[in-house]
Protein backbone atom coordinates (compact mmCIF):
# COMPACT_ATOMS: atom_id res chain seq x y z
CA UNK A 1 0.00 0.00 0.00
CA UNK A 2 2.73 2.44 0.95
CA UNK A 3 5.03 1.49 -1.92
CA UNK A 4 2.50 2.88 -4.44
CA UNK A 5 2.49 6.20 -2.60
CA UNK A 6 6.29 6.31 -2.57
CA UNK A 7 6.64 5.43 -6.25
CA UNK A 8 4.10 7.70 -7.93
CA UNK A 9 2.80 11.22 -7.90
CA UNK A 10 3.88 14.21 -5.85
CA UNK A 11 5.13 12.13 -2.91
CA UNK A 12 7.01 9.75 -5.23
CA UNK A 13 8.80 12.67 -6.86
CA UNK A 14 9.64 14.19 -3.48
CA UNK A 15 11.20 10.90 -2.41
CA UNK A 16 13.18 10.59 -5.64
CA UNK A 17 14.38 14.18 -5.29
CA UNK A 18 15.52 13.48 -1.72
CA UNK A 19 13.16 16.08 -0.23
CA UNK A 20 11.60 13.53 2.09
CA UNK A 21 12.53 10.08 3.30
CA UNK A 22 9.87 7.51 4.16
CA UNK A 23 10.88 4.28 5.86
CA UNK A 24 8.45 1.37 5.94
CA UNK A 25 8.80 -1.16 8.76
CA UNK A 26 7.06 -4.51 8.90
CA UNK A 27 5.94 -5.37 12.43
CA UNK A 28 6.48 -9.04 11.69
CA UNK A 29 10.22 -8.33 11.53
CA UNK A 30 10.01 -7.49 15.24
CA UNK A 31 8.45 -10.75 16.41
CA UNK A 32 10.34 -13.68 17.90
CA UNK A 33 8.12 -16.68 17.22
CA UNK A 34 8.11 -18.99 14.25
CA UNK A 35 4.75 -17.67 13.00
CA UNK A 36 5.81 -14.03 13.34
CA UNK A 37 2.69 -13.34 15.38
CA UNK A 38 1.65 -9.70 15.83
CA UNK A 39 -1.76 -10.19 17.45
CA UNK A 40 -3.35 -12.11 20.28
CA UNK A 41 -6.75 -12.69 21.90
CA UNK A 42 -8.07 -9.89 24.14
CA UNK A 43 -7.79 -10.14 27.91
CA UNK A 44 -11.34 -10.21 29.19
CA UNK A 45 -12.63 -11.99 26.12
CA UNK A 46 -14.70 -10.60 23.30
CA UNK A 47 -14.47 -10.67 19.53
CA UNK A 48 -11.43 -9.94 17.40
CA UNK A 49 -7.74 -9.83 18.00
CA UNK A 50 -5.53 -7.21 19.61
CA UNK A 51 -2.14 -6.04 18.32
CA UNK A 52 0.59 -7.16 20.70
CA UNK A 53 2.77 -4.50 22.31
CA UNK A 54 6.20 -6.11 21.87
CA UNK A 55 6.55 -5.70 18.08
CA UNK A 56 5.68 -2.00 18.39
CA UNK A 57 8.05 -1.46 21.33
CA UNK A 58 10.87 -3.16 19.44
CA UNK A 59 10.15 -1.42 16.16
CA UNK A 60 10.17 2.04 17.73
CA UNK A 61 13.35 1.18 19.67
CA UNK A 62 15.03 0.09 16.42
CA UNK A 63 13.95 3.29 14.66
CA UNK A 64 15.38 5.29 17.58
CA UNK A 65 18.69 3.47 17.43
CA UNK A 66 18.95 4.08 13.71
CA UNK A 67 17.53 7.58 13.31
CA UNK A 68 17.47 9.09 16.79
CA UNK A 69 14.48 9.95 18.94
CA UNK A 70 11.47 10.89 16.77
CA UNK A 71 9.79 14.27 17.33
CA UNK A 72 6.34 12.73 17.01
CA UNK A 73 5.02 9.19 17.33
CA UNK A 74 1.45 9.21 16.02
CA UNK A 75 -0.87 6.27 16.34
CA UNK A 76 -3.39 5.98 13.52
CA UNK A 77 -6.82 4.94 14.73
CA UNK A 78 -10.45 6.03 14.53
CA UNK A 79 -10.14 7.05 18.21
CA UNK A 80 -7.77 9.92 17.39
CA UNK A 81 -8.50 13.58 16.79
CA UNK A 82 -9.65 14.05 13.21
CA UNK A 83 -6.79 15.07 10.92
CA UNK A 84 -7.06 18.64 9.65
CA UNK A 85 -4.88 21.16 7.87
CA UNK A 86 -3.57 22.63 11.14
CA UNK A 87 -2.14 19.31 12.22
CA UNK A 88 -0.67 18.61 8.75
CA UNK A 89 1.00 22.00 8.99
CA UNK A 90 2.35 21.31 12.49
CA UNK A 91 3.70 17.90 11.48
CA UNK A 92 5.39 19.46 8.45
CA UNK A 93 7.62 21.40 10.87
CA UNK A 94 8.93 18.25 12.52
CA UNK A 95 12.01 16.56 11.10
CA UNK A 96 11.19 13.01 12.17
CA UNK A 97 7.67 11.61 12.49
CA UNK A 98 6.80 7.97 13.19
CA UNK A 99 3.34 6.71 12.22
CA UNK A 100 2.11 3.54 13.89
CA UNK A 101 -0.41 1.56 11.84
CA UNK A 102 -2.69 -1.13 13.19
CA UNK A 103 -4.92 -3.87 11.89
CA UNK A 104 -7.47 -6.07 13.56
CA UNK A 105 -9.63 -4.88 16.42
CA UNK A 106 -7.15 -2.52 17.94
CA UNK A 107 -3.90 -1.85 19.73
CA UNK A 108 -2.90 -3.08 23.15
CA UNK A 109 -3.47 0.08 25.22
CA UNK A 110 0.18 0.11 26.38
CA UNK A 111 1.28 0.95 22.83
CA UNK A 112 -0.69 4.17 23.25
CA UNK A 113 0.50 4.81 26.74
CA UNK A 114 4.20 4.13 26.25
CA UNK A 115 4.92 5.08 22.66
CA UNK A 116 2.36 7.45 21.14
CA UNK A 117 2.72 11.20 21.54
CA UNK A 118 -0.57 11.69 19.68
CA UNK A 119 -3.34 9.80 17.94
CA UNK A 120 -4.71 10.60 14.49
CA UNK A 121 -7.97 9.62 12.80
CA UNK A 122 -8.48 10.55 9.16
CA UNK A 123 -12.27 10.52 9.52
CA UNK A 124 -15.26 9.04 11.26
CA UNK A 125 -15.23 5.64 9.61
CA UNK A 126 -13.27 2.46 10.21
CA UNK A 127 -10.61 1.35 7.73
CA UNK A 128 -9.36 -2.21 7.74
CA UNK A 129 -5.90 -0.94 8.60
CA UNK A 130 -3.94 2.18 9.39
CA UNK A 131 -1.77 2.06 6.26
CA UNK A 132 -4.13 4.05 4.06
CA UNK A 133 -4.55 6.57 6.85
CA UNK A 134 -0.75 6.85 7.13
CA UNK A 135 -0.55 7.37 3.36
CA UNK A 136 -3.07 10.21 3.67
CA UNK A 137 -1.01 11.85 6.42
CA UNK A 138 2.27 11.46 4.52
CA UNK A 139 0.74 12.98 1.38
CA UNK A 140 -0.92 15.91 3.17
CA UNK A 141 2.24 16.72 5.16
CA UNK A 142 4.73 16.22 2.32
CA UNK A 143 3.00 18.66 -0.01
CA UNK A 144 3.42 21.42 2.59
CA UNK A 145 7.22 21.04 2.60
CA UNK A 146 9.25 23.51 0.55
CA UNK A 147 9.92 22.31 -3.01
CA UNK A 148 7.56 19.30 -2.94
CA UNK A 149 4.77 21.00 -4.91
CA UNK A 150 6.25 22.93 -7.82
CA UNK A 151 4.06 25.98 -7.41
CA UNK A 152 4.30 27.11 -3.78
CA UNK A 153 1.69 29.77 -4.47
CA UNK A 154 -0.90 27.13 -5.36
CA UNK A 155 -0.36 25.41 -2.00
CA UNK A 156 -0.59 28.75 -0.23
CA UNK A 157 -3.94 29.49 -1.87
CA UNK A 158 -5.70 26.16 -1.65
CA UNK A 159 -8.53 25.04 0.61
CA UNK A 160 -8.09 25.23 4.41
CA UNK A 161 -4.81 27.16 4.32
CA UNK A 162 -6.65 30.35 5.29
CA UNK A 163 -9.42 28.45 7.03
CA UNK A 164 -11.97 28.42 4.22
CA UNK A 165 -12.73 26.24 1.17
CA UNK A 166 -11.21 26.91 -2.23
CA UNK A 167 -12.87 29.17 -4.82
CA UNK A 168 -14.23 27.72 -8.11
CA UNK A 169 -11.66 27.28 -10.89
CA UNK A 170 -12.17 27.50 -14.66
CA UNK A 171 -9.97 26.84 -17.67
CA UNK A 172 -10.60 26.75 -21.42
CA UNK A 173 -12.91 26.32 -23.28
CA UNK A 174 -14.94 29.44 -22.55
CA UNK A 175 -18.12 27.42 -23.03
CA UNK A 176 -19.08 23.76 -22.81
CA UNK A 177 -22.57 22.28 -22.90
CA UNK A 178 -24.01 25.77 -22.53
CA UNK A 179 -21.94 26.40 -19.38
CA UNK A 180 -19.85 29.54 -19.54
CA UNK A 181 -17.12 31.11 -17.45
CA UNK A 182 -17.87 33.99 -15.05
CA UNK A 183 -17.21 37.19 -16.98
CA UNK A 184 -14.99 38.67 -14.29
CA UNK A 185 -12.39 35.90 -14.75
CA UNK A 186 -12.00 36.92 -18.39
CA UNK A 187 -11.91 40.63 -17.64
CA UNK A 188 -8.21 40.87 -16.81
CA UNK A 189 -8.99 43.02 -13.75
CA UNK A 190 -6.70 41.45 -11.19
CA UNK A 191 -8.26 43.20 -8.20
CA UNK A 192 -11.79 42.28 -9.27
CA UNK A 193 -10.75 38.67 -9.83
CA UNK A 194 -9.19 38.47 -6.38
CA UNK A 195 -12.34 39.89 -4.79
CA UNK A 196 -14.59 37.50 -6.72
CA UNK A 197 -12.48 34.54 -5.65
CA UNK A 198 -12.47 35.50 -1.99
CA UNK A 199 -16.20 36.06 -2.09
CA UNK A 200 -16.94 32.73 -3.83
CA UNK A 201 -14.66 30.91 -1.38
CA UNK A 202 -16.67 32.41 1.47
CA UNK A 203 -19.97 31.58 -0.22
CA UNK A 204 -18.93 27.94 -0.69
CA UNK A 205 -17.71 27.69 2.86
CA UNK A 206 -20.93 29.17 4.17
CA UNK A 207 -23.00 26.75 2.04
CA UNK A 208 -21.00 23.57 2.57
CA UNK A 209 -18.91 23.92 5.72
CA UNK A 210 -20.30 26.71 7.90
CA UNK A 211 -18.44 25.12 10.85
CA UNK A 212 -15.15 26.33 9.33
CA UNK A 213 -16.25 29.96 9.55
CA UNK A 214 -16.28 29.77 13.34
CA UNK A 215 -12.47 29.54 13.35
CA UNK A 216 -11.46 31.16 10.06
CA UNK A 217 -9.57 34.46 10.39
CA UNK A 218 -12.01 36.84 8.70
CA UNK A 219 -11.28 40.50 8.01
CA UNK A 220 -13.91 43.25 7.98
CA UNK A 221 -14.56 42.86 4.26
CA UNK A 222 -15.13 39.11 4.59
CA UNK A 223 -17.57 39.70 7.45
CA UNK A 224 -19.43 42.27 5.39
CA UNK A 225 -19.71 39.85 2.45
CA UNK A 226 -20.98 37.11 4.72
CA UNK A 227 -23.65 39.49 6.00
CA UNK A 228 -24.65 40.28 2.43
CA UNK A 229 -24.78 36.56 1.62
CA UNK A 230 -27.27 36.06 4.45
CA UNK A 231 -29.87 37.58 2.15
CA UNK A 232 -29.18 34.89 -0.46
CA UNK A 233 -30.56 31.40 0.05
CA UNK A 234 -27.90 28.84 0.97
CA UNK A 235 -26.55 26.91 -2.01
CA UNK A 236 -28.15 29.26 -4.52
CA UNK A 237 -25.12 29.24 -6.81
CA UNK A 238 -24.28 25.63 -6.30
CA UNK A 239 -25.60 22.22 -7.02
CA UNK A 240 -26.92 20.84 -3.79
CA UNK A 241 -24.23 19.14 -1.73
CA UNK A 242 -25.68 16.56 0.56
CA UNK A 243 -24.39 13.80 2.78
CA UNK A 244 -27.74 12.12 2.84
CA UNK A 245 -28.65 9.14 0.69
CA UNK A 246 -31.95 9.07 -1.11
N1 LIG B 1 -7.46 2.91 11.22
C1 LIG B 1 -8.68 2.42 11.00
N2 LIG B 1 -9.57 3.39 10.75
C2 LIG B 1 -8.88 4.57 10.81
C3 LIG B 1 -9.22 5.94 10.66
N3 LIG B 1 -10.47 6.32 10.40
N4 LIG B 1 -8.25 6.85 10.80
C4 LIG B 1 -6.99 6.48 11.10
N5 LIG B 1 -6.60 5.22 11.26
C5 LIG B 1 -7.52 4.26 11.12
XYZ file of C-alpha atoms and ligand atoms in Angstrom:
256
model
C 0.000 0.000 0.000
C 2.733 2.443 0.953
C 5.032 1.494 -1.922
C 2.505 2.878 -4.444
C 2.494 6.200 -2.597
C 6.286 6.309 -2.575
C 6.645 5.427 -6.252
C 4.098 7.701 -7.927
C 2.795 11.225 -7.897
C 3.883 14.206 -5.852
C 5.130 12.127 -2.914
C 7.014 9.751 -5.227
C 8.804 12.670 -6.863
C 9.640 14.190 -3.477
C 11.203 10.898 -2.406
C 13.183 10.591 -5.641
C 14.378 14.181 -5.291
C 15.515 13.483 -1.721
C 13.159 16.083 -0.232
C 11.598 13.529 2.095
C 12.529 10.076 3.300
C 9.871 7.514 4.157
C 10.875 4.283 5.864
C 8.446 1.374 5.942
C 8.797 -1.156 8.756
C 7.060 -4.508 8.905
C 5.938 -5.368 12.432
C 6.482 -9.040 11.695
C 10.222 -8.331 11.529
C 10.011 -7.490 15.243
C 8.452 -10.748 16.414
C 10.337 -13.677 17.899
C 8.123 -16.679 17.222
C 8.111 -18.988 14.253
C 4.753 -17.667 12.998
C 5.815 -14.025 13.339
C 2.689 -13.335 15.377
C 1.654 -9.701 15.825
C -1.760 -10.194 17.449
C -3.348 -12.108 20.278
C -6.753 -12.692 21.904
C -8.068 -9.888 24.136
C -7.786 -10.143 27.909
C -11.340 -10.212 29.194
C -12.628 -11.989 26.120
C -14.705 -10.597 23.300
C -14.468 -10.667 19.532
C -11.432 -9.939 17.403
C -7.735 -9.828 17.996
C -5.531 -7.208 19.609
C -2.139 -6.036 18.317
C 0.589 -7.160 20.700
C 2.774 -4.497 22.309
C 6.201 -6.113 21.874
C 6.551 -5.704 18.081
C 5.676 -1.997 18.395
C 8.048 -1.460 21.327
C 10.875 -3.165 19.443
C 10.147 -1.421 16.159
C 10.174 2.037 17.735
C 13.354 1.177 19.671
C 15.027 0.086 16.419
C 13.954 3.291 14.659
C 15.377 5.290 17.585
C 18.693 3.473 17.433
C 18.950 4.079 13.714
C 17.535 7.582 13.314
C 17.469 9.089 16.793
C 14.480 9.947 18.937
C 11.470 10.885 16.770
C 9.795 14.268 17.332
C 6.336 12.732 17.013
C 5.017 9.186 17.330
C 1.454 9.213 16.020
C -0.870 6.271 16.344
C -3.393 5.980 13.517
C -6.816 4.939 14.725
C -10.447 6.029 14.529
C -10.136 7.047 18.209
C -7.769 9.915 17.392
C -8.500 13.577 16.791
C -9.652 14.053 13.206
C -6.786 15.074 10.921
C -7.055 18.643 9.650
C -4.879 21.162 7.872
C -3.566 22.632 11.137
C -2.144 19.306 12.221
C -0.670 18.614 8.751
C 1.003 22.002 8.987
C 2.351 21.311 12.489
C 3.701 17.900 11.484
C 5.393 19.459 8.445
C 7.624 21.398 10.869
C 8.932 18.246 12.523
C 12.009 16.558 11.096
C 11.188 13.011 12.168
C 7.672 11.606 12.492
C 6.805 7.969 13.191
C 3.344 6.713 12.219
C 2.107 3.537 13.892
C -0.413 1.563 11.842
C -2.687 -1.131 13.189
C -4.915 -3.874 11.892
C -7.474 -6.068 13.555
C -9.629 -4.882 16.419
C -7.146 -2.519 17.942
C -3.904 -1.850 19.725
C -2.897 -3.075 23.154
C -3.465 0.076 25.219
C 0.175 0.109 26.376
C 1.280 0.951 22.831
C -0.690 4.166 23.245
C 0.498 4.813 26.741
C 4.201 4.134 26.248
C 4.919 5.082 22.659
C 2.365 7.448 21.143
C 2.721 11.199 21.543
C -0.568 11.693 19.675
C -3.344 9.802 17.939
C -4.710 10.604 14.486
C -7.968 9.619 12.796
C -8.484 10.550 9.160
C -12.268 10.524 9.515
C -15.261 9.039 11.259
C -15.227 5.638 9.613
C -13.268 2.460 10.213
C -10.610 1.346 7.734
C -9.360 -2.208 7.743
C -5.899 -0.944 8.597
C -3.939 2.179 9.392
C -1.769 2.065 6.262
C -4.133 4.046 4.056
C -4.547 6.573 6.851
C -0.745 6.850 7.131
C -0.546 7.374 3.362
C -3.074 10.208 3.668
C -1.011 11.849 6.425
C 2.272 11.464 4.521
C 0.741 12.984 1.383
C -0.917 15.914 3.172
C 2.242 16.725 5.160
C 4.732 16.216 2.322
C 3.003 18.661 -0.008
C 3.422 21.425 2.590
C 7.216 21.041 2.596
C 9.250 23.515 0.545
C 9.915 22.309 -3.010
C 7.555 19.303 -2.938
C 4.774 21.001 -4.912
C 6.249 22.931 -7.823
C 4.056 25.982 -7.410
C 4.305 27.111 -3.775
C 1.686 29.765 -4.470
C -0.901 27.132 -5.364
C -0.360 25.413 -1.998
C -0.589 28.750 -0.228
C -3.939 29.490 -1.872
C -5.700 26.155 -1.648
C -8.526 25.041 0.615
C -8.095 25.234 4.407
C -4.812 27.164 4.323
C -6.653 30.347 5.285
C -9.421 28.452 7.032
C -11.973 28.417 4.219
C -12.728 26.243 1.168
C -11.208 26.905 -2.229
C -12.868 29.169 -4.815
C -14.232 27.721 -8.108
C -11.665 27.277 -10.888
C -12.169 27.504 -14.661
C -9.968 26.838 -17.666
C -10.600 26.748 -21.423
C -12.909 26.325 -23.277
C -14.939 29.439 -22.555
C -18.125 27.425 -23.034
C -19.080 23.757 -22.814
C -22.575 22.279 -22.896
C -24.009 25.770 -22.526
C -21.941 26.398 -19.376
C -19.845 29.541 -19.535
C -17.118 31.107 -17.447
C -17.871 33.988 -15.052
C -17.207 37.185 -16.976
C -14.993 38.667 -14.289
C -12.385 35.902 -14.749
C -11.998 36.920 -18.386
C -11.909 40.628 -17.637
C -8.212 40.872 -16.812
C -8.990 43.019 -13.747
C -6.696 41.447 -11.192
C -8.262 43.203 -8.203
C -11.793 42.280 -9.268
C -10.748 38.674 -9.831
C -9.189 38.467 -6.385
C -12.341 39.895 -4.787
C -14.595 37.500 -6.724
C -12.481 34.535 -5.652
C -12.465 35.495 -1.994
C -16.195 36.056 -2.092
C -16.939 32.734 -3.834
C -14.656 30.913 -1.382
C -16.674 32.413 1.470
C -19.966 31.580 -0.221
C -18.926 27.943 -0.688
C -17.710 27.690 2.856
C -20.934 29.173 4.168
C -22.998 26.747 2.045
C -21.000 23.567 2.572
C -18.910 23.922 5.715
C -20.298 26.708 7.899
C -18.439 25.119 10.849
C -15.146 26.332 9.332
C -16.249 29.960 9.547
C -16.275 29.773 13.337
C -12.474 29.536 13.352
C -11.461 31.156 10.059
C -9.572 34.459 10.394
C -12.009 36.843 8.696
C -11.277 40.498 8.008
C -13.906 43.249 7.984
C -14.556 42.856 4.257
C -15.131 39.105 4.593
C -17.566 39.697 7.451
C -19.433 42.269 5.390
C -19.713 39.851 2.453
C -20.982 37.115 4.723
C -23.647 39.494 6.004
C -24.649 40.280 2.431
C -24.780 36.563 1.624
C -27.269 36.060 4.454
C -29.870 37.579 2.148
C -29.181 34.894 -0.462
C -30.556 31.397 0.053
C -27.905 28.841 0.972
C -26.549 26.906 -2.008
C -28.147 29.265 -4.522
C -25.122 29.235 -6.814
C -24.285 25.633 -6.299
C -25.598 22.219 -7.018
C -26.924 20.844 -3.785
C -24.229 19.143 -1.735
C -25.684 16.564 0.561
C -24.391 13.805 2.777
C -27.741 12.117 2.838
C -28.647 9.145 0.691
C -31.953 9.073 -1.107
N -7.457 2.912 11.223
C -8.685 2.421 10.998
N -9.571 3.391 10.746
C -8.883 4.569 10.812
C -9.221 5.935 10.660
N -10.468 6.321 10.396
N -8.249 6.850 10.802
C -6.992 6.479 11.099
N -6.597 5.216 11.263
C -7.524 4.257 11.117
